[in-house]
mmCIF file of C-alpha atoms in Angstrom:
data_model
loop_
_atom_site.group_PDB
_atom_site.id
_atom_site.type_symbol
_atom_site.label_atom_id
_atom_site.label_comp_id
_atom_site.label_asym_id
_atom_site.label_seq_id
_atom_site.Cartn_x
_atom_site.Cartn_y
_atom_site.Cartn_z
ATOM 1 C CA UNK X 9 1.506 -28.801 -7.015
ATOM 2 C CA UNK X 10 3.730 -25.790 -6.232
ATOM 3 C CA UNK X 11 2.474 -22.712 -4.582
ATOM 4 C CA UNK X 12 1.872 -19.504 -5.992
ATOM 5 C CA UNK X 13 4.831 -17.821 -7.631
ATOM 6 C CA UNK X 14 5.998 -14.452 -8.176
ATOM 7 C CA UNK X 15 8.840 -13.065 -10.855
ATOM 8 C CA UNK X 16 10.938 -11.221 -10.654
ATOM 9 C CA UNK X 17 11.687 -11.972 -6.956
ATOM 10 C CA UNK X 18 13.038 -8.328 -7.131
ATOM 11 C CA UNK X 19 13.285 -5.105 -9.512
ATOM 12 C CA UNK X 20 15.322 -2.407 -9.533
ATOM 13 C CA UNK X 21 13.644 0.912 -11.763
ATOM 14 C CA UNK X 22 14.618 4.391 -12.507
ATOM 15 C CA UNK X 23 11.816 6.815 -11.977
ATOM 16 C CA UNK X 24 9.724 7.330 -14.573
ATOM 17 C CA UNK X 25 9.671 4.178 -16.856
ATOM 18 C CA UNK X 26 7.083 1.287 -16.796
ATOM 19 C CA UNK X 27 7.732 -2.180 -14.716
ATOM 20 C CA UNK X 28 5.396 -5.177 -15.183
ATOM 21 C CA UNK X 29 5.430 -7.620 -12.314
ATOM 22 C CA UNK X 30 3.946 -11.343 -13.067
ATOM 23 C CA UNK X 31 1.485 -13.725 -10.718
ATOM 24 C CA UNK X 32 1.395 -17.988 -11.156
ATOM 25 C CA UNK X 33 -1.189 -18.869 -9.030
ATOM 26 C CA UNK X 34 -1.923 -21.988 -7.692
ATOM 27 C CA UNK X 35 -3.181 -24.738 -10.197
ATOM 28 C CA UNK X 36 -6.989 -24.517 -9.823
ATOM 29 C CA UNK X 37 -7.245 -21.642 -8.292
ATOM 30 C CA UNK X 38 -9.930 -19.450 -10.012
ATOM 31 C CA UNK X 39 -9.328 -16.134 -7.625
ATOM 32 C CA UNK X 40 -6.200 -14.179 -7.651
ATOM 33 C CA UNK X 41 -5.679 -11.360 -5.534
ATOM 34 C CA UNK X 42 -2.897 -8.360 -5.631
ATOM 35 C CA UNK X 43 -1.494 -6.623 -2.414
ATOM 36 C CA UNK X 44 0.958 -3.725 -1.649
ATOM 37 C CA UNK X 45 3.514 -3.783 1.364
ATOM 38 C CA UNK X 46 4.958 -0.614 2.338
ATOM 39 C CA UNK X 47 6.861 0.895 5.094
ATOM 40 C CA UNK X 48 4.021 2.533 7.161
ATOM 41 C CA UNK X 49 1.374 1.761 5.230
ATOM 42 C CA UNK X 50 0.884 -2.293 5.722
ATOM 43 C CA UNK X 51 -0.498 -4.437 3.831
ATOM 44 C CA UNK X 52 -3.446 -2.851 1.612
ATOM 45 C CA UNK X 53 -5.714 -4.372 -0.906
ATOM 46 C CA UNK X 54 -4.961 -3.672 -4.729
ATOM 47 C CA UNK X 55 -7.205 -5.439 -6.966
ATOM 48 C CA UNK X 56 -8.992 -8.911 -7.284
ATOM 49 C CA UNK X 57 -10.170 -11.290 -9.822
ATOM 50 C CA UNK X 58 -12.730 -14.014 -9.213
ATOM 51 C CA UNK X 59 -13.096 -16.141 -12.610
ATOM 52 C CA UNK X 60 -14.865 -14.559 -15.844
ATOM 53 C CA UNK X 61 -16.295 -11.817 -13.481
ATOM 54 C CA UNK X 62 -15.163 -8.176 -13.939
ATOM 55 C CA UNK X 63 -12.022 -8.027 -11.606
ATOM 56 C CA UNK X 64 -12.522 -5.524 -8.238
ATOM 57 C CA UNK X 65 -9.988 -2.642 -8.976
ATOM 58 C CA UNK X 66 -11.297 -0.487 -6.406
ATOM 59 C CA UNK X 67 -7.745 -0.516 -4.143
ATOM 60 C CA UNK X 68 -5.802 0.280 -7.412
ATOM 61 C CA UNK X 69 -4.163 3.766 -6.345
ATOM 62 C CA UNK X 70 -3.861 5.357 -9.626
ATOM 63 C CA UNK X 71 -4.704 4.730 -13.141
ATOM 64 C CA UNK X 72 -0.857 4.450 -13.356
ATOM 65 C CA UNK X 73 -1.884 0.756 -12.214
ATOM 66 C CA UNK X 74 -3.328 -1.785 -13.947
ATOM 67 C CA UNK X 75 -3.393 -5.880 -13.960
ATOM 68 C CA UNK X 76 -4.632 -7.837 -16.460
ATOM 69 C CA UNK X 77 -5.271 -11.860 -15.630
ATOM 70 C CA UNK X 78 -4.889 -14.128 -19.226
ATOM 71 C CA UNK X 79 -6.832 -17.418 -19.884
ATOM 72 C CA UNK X 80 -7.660 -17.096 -16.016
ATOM 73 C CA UNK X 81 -4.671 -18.220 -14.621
ATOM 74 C CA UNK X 82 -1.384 -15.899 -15.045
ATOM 75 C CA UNK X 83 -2.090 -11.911 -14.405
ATOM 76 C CA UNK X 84 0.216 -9.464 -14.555
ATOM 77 C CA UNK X 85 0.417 -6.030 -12.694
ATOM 78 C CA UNK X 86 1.817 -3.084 -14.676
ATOM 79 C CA UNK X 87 2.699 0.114 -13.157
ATOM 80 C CA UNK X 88 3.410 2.647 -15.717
ATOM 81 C CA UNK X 89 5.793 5.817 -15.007
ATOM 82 C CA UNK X 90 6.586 4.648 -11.701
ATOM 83 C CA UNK X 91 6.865 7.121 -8.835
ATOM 84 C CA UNK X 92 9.505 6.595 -5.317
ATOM 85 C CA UNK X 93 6.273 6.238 -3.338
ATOM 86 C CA UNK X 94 5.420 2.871 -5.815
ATOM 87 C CA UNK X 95 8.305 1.378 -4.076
ATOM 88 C CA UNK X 96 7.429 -1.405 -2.183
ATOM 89 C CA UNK X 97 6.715 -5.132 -1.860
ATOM 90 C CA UNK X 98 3.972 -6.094 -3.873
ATOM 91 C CA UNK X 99 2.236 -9.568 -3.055
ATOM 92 C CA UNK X 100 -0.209 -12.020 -5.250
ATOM 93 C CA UNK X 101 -2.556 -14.598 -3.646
ATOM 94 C CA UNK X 102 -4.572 -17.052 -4.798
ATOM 95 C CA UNK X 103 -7.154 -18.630 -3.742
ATOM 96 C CA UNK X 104 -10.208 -21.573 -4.831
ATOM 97 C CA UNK X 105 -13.226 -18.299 -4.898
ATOM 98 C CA UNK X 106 -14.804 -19.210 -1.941
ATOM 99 C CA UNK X 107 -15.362 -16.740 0.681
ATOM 100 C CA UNK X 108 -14.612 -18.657 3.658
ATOM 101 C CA UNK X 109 -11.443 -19.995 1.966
ATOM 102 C CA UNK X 110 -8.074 -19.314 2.458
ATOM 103 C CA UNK X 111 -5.621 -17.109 0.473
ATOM 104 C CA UNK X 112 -2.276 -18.542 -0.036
ATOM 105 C CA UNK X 113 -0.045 -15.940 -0.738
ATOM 106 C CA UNK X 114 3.640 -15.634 -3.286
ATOM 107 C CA UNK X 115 7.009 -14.851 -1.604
ATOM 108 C CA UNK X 116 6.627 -11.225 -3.414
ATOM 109 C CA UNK X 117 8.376 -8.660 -5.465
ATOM 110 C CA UNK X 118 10.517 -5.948 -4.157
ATOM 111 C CA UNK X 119 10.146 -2.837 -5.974
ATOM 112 C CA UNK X 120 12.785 0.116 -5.543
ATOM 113 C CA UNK X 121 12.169 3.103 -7.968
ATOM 114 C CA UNK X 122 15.219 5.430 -7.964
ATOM 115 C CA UNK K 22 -14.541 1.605 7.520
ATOM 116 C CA UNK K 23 -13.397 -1.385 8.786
ATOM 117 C CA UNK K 24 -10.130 -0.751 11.149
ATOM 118 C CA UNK K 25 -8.056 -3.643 12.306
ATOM 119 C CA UNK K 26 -5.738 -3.022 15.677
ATOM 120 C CA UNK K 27 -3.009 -5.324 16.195
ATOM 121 C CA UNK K 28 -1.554 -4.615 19.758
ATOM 122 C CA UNK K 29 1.221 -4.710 21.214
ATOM 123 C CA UNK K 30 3.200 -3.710 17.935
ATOM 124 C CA UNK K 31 6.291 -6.070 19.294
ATOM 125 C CA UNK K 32 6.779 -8.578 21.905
ATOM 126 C CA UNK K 33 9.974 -10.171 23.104
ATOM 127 C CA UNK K 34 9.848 -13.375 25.453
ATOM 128 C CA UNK K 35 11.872 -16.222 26.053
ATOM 129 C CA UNK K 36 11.888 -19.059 25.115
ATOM 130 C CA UNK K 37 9.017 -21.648 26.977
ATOM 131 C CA UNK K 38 7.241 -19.011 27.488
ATOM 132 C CA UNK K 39 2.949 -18.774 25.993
ATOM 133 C CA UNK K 40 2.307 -16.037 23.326
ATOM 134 C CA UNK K 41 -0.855 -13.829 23.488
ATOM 135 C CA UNK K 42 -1.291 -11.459 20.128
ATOM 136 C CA UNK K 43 -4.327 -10.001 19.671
ATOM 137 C CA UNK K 44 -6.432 -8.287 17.024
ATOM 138 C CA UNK K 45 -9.402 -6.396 17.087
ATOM 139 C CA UNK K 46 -11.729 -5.065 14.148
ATOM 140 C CA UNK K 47 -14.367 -2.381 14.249
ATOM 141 C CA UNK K 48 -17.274 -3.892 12.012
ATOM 142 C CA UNK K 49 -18.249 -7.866 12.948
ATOM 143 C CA UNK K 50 -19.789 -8.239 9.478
ATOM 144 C CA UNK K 51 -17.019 -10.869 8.350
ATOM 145 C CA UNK K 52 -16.627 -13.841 6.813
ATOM 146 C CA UNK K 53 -13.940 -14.696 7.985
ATOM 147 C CA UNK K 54 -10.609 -14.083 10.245
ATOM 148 C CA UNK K 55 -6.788 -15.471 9.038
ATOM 149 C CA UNK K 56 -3.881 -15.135 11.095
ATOM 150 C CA UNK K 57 -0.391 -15.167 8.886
ATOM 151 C CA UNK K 58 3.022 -15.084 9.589
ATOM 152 C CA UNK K 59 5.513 -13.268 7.974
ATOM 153 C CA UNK K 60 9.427 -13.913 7.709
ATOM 154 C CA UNK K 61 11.741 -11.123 7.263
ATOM 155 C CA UNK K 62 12.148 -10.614 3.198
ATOM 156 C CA UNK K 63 9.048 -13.614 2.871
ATOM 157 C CA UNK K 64 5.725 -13.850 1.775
ATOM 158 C CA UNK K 65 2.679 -14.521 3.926
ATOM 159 C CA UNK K 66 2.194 -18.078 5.202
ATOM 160 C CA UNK K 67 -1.390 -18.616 6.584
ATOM 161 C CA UNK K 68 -1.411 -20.280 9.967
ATOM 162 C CA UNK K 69 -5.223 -20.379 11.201
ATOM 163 C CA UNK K 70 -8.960 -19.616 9.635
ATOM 164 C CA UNK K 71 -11.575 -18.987 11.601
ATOM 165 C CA UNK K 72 -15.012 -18.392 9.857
ATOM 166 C CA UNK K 73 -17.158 -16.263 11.628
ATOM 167 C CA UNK K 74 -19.516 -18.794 12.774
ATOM 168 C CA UNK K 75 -16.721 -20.558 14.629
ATOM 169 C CA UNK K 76 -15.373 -19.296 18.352
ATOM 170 C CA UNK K 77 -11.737 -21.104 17.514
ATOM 171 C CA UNK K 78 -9.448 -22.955 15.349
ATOM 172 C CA UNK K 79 -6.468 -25.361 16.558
ATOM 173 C CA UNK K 80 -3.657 -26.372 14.872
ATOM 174 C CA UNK K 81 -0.513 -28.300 16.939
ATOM 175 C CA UNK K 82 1.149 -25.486 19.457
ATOM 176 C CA UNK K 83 -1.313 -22.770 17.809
ATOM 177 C CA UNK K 84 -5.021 -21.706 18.650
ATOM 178 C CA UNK K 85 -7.241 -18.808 17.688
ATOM 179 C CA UNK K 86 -10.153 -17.533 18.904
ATOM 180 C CA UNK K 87 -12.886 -15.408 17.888
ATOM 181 C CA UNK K 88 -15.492 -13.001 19.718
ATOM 182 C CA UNK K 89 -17.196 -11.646 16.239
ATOM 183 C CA UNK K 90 -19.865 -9.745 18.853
ATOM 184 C CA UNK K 91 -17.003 -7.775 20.764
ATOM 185 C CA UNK K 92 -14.598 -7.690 17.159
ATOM 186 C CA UNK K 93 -11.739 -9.765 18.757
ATOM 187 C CA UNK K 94 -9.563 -12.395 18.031
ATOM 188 C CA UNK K 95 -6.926 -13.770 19.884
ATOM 189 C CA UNK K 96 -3.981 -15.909 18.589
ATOM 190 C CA UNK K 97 -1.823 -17.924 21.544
ATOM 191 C CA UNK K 98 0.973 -19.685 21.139
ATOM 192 C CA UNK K 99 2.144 -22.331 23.312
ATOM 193 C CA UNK K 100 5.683 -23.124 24.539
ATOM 194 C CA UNK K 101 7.406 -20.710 22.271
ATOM 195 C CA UNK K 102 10.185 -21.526 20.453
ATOM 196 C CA UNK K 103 13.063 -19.261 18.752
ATOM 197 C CA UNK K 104 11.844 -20.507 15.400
ATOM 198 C CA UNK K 105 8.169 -18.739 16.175
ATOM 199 C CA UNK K 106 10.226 -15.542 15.888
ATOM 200 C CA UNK K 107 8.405 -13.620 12.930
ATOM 201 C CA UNK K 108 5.427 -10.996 12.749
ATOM 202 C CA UNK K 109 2.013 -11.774 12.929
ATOM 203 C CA UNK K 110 -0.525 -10.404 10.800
ATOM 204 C CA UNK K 111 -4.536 -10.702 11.517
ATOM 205 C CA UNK K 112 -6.379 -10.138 8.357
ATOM 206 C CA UNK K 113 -10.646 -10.015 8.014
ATOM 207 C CA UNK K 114 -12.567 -10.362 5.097
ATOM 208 C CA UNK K 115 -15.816 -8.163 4.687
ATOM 209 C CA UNK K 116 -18.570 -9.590 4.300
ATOM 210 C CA UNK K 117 -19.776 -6.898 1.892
ATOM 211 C CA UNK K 118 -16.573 -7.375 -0.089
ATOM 212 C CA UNK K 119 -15.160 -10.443 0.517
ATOM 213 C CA UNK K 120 -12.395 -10.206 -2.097
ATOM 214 C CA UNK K 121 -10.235 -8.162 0.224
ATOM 215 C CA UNK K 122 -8.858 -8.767 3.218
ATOM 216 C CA UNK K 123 -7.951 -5.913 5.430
ATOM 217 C CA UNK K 124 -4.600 -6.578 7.497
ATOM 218 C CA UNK K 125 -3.837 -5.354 10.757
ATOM 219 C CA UNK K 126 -0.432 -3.862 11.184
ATOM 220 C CA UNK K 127 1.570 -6.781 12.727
ATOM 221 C CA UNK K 128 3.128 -7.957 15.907
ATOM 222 C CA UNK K 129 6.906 -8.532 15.698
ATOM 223 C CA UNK K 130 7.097 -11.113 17.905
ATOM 224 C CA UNK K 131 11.288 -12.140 19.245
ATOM 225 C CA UNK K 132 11.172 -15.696 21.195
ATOM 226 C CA UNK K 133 15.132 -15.494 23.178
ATOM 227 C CA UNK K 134 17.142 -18.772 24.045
#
């Protein structure tokens, strides 16, 4: 029914401590993507996950990052010791793992690390 | 490395007036190309998909087309309205990697009364 959902809507951090930011896909959806929004750097490719297959992490920018999907529906996206340049909107997709099929994407979180 | 080149970077016109954004890419081995809009503070809504063996896609007051040959893709919008006020994003997905989509940078696009 619904589309894909993102909590919290926004997060507020001081430097240095560990945020986890969670993804409800669409219902059926068996690929689930993660994007990063920043001023002056766009939109840019985190990871992916496509079913049971060993998820794409190759956008990840640190090993700060990681995302973990669970019973393949909900992932989360943790960012440990969080930096000011990690602050940004970060944006989940989903889609049905199909090439040529469209990604519907969440309204986002807003991250600001102080 | 795929590149994607949204120009112009903003666009103001009033209101009745057609809308021409376009987005080029650098390497025509796609699936895919999906035009989004983007509200200030919102997520992504997906407006058109073109696959790559398609030239265009309509939907009501909105067509895309595609030149995968020349790596171009124009999105037009007719009879603008101040609701179409948003930015436009062109995205591609790579055909070697078609889990990502690479985004262009955006038109911000202002439609006046």
């Amino acid at each position: 029914g619904a589309g894909v959902s993102q909590s919290p809507s926004n997060k507020v951090t001081e430097k240095g401590k560990d945020v986890e930011l969670r993804c409800d896909p669409i219902s059926g959806h068996t690929a689930l993507y993660w994007y990063r929004q920043s001023l002056g750097q766009g939109l840019e490719f985190l990871i992916y996950f496509q079913g049971n297959s060993a998820p794409d992490k190759s956008g990840l920018p640190s090993d700060r990052f990681s995302a973990e999907r669970t019973g393949g529906s909900v992932s989360t996206l943790t960012i440990q010791r969080t930096q000011q340049e990690d602050s940004a909107v970060y944006l989940c997709a989903s889609s049905s793992g199909q090439a040529t099929d469209t990604q519907y994407f969440g309204p986002g979180t807003r991250l600001t690390v102080l | 490395k795929q590149e994607v080149t949204q120009i112009p970077a903003a666009l103001s016109v009033p209101e009745g007036e057609n809308l021409v954004l376009n987005c080029s890419f650098t390497d025509s081995a796609i699936y895919n190309l999906q035009w989004f809009r983007q509200d200030p503070g919102k997520g992504l809504t997906s407006l058109l998909l073109i696959q790559s063996s398609q030239r265009e896609q309509t939907s009501g007051r909105l067509n895309a087309s595609l030149d995968k040959s020349s790596g171009r893709s124009t999105l037009y919008i007719a009879a603008s309205q101040p609701g179409d006020s948003a930015t436009y994003l062109c995205a591609v997905r790579p055909a070697d990697s078609w889990g990502k989509l690479q985004f262009g940078a955006g038109t911000q696009v202002v439609v006046t009364p």
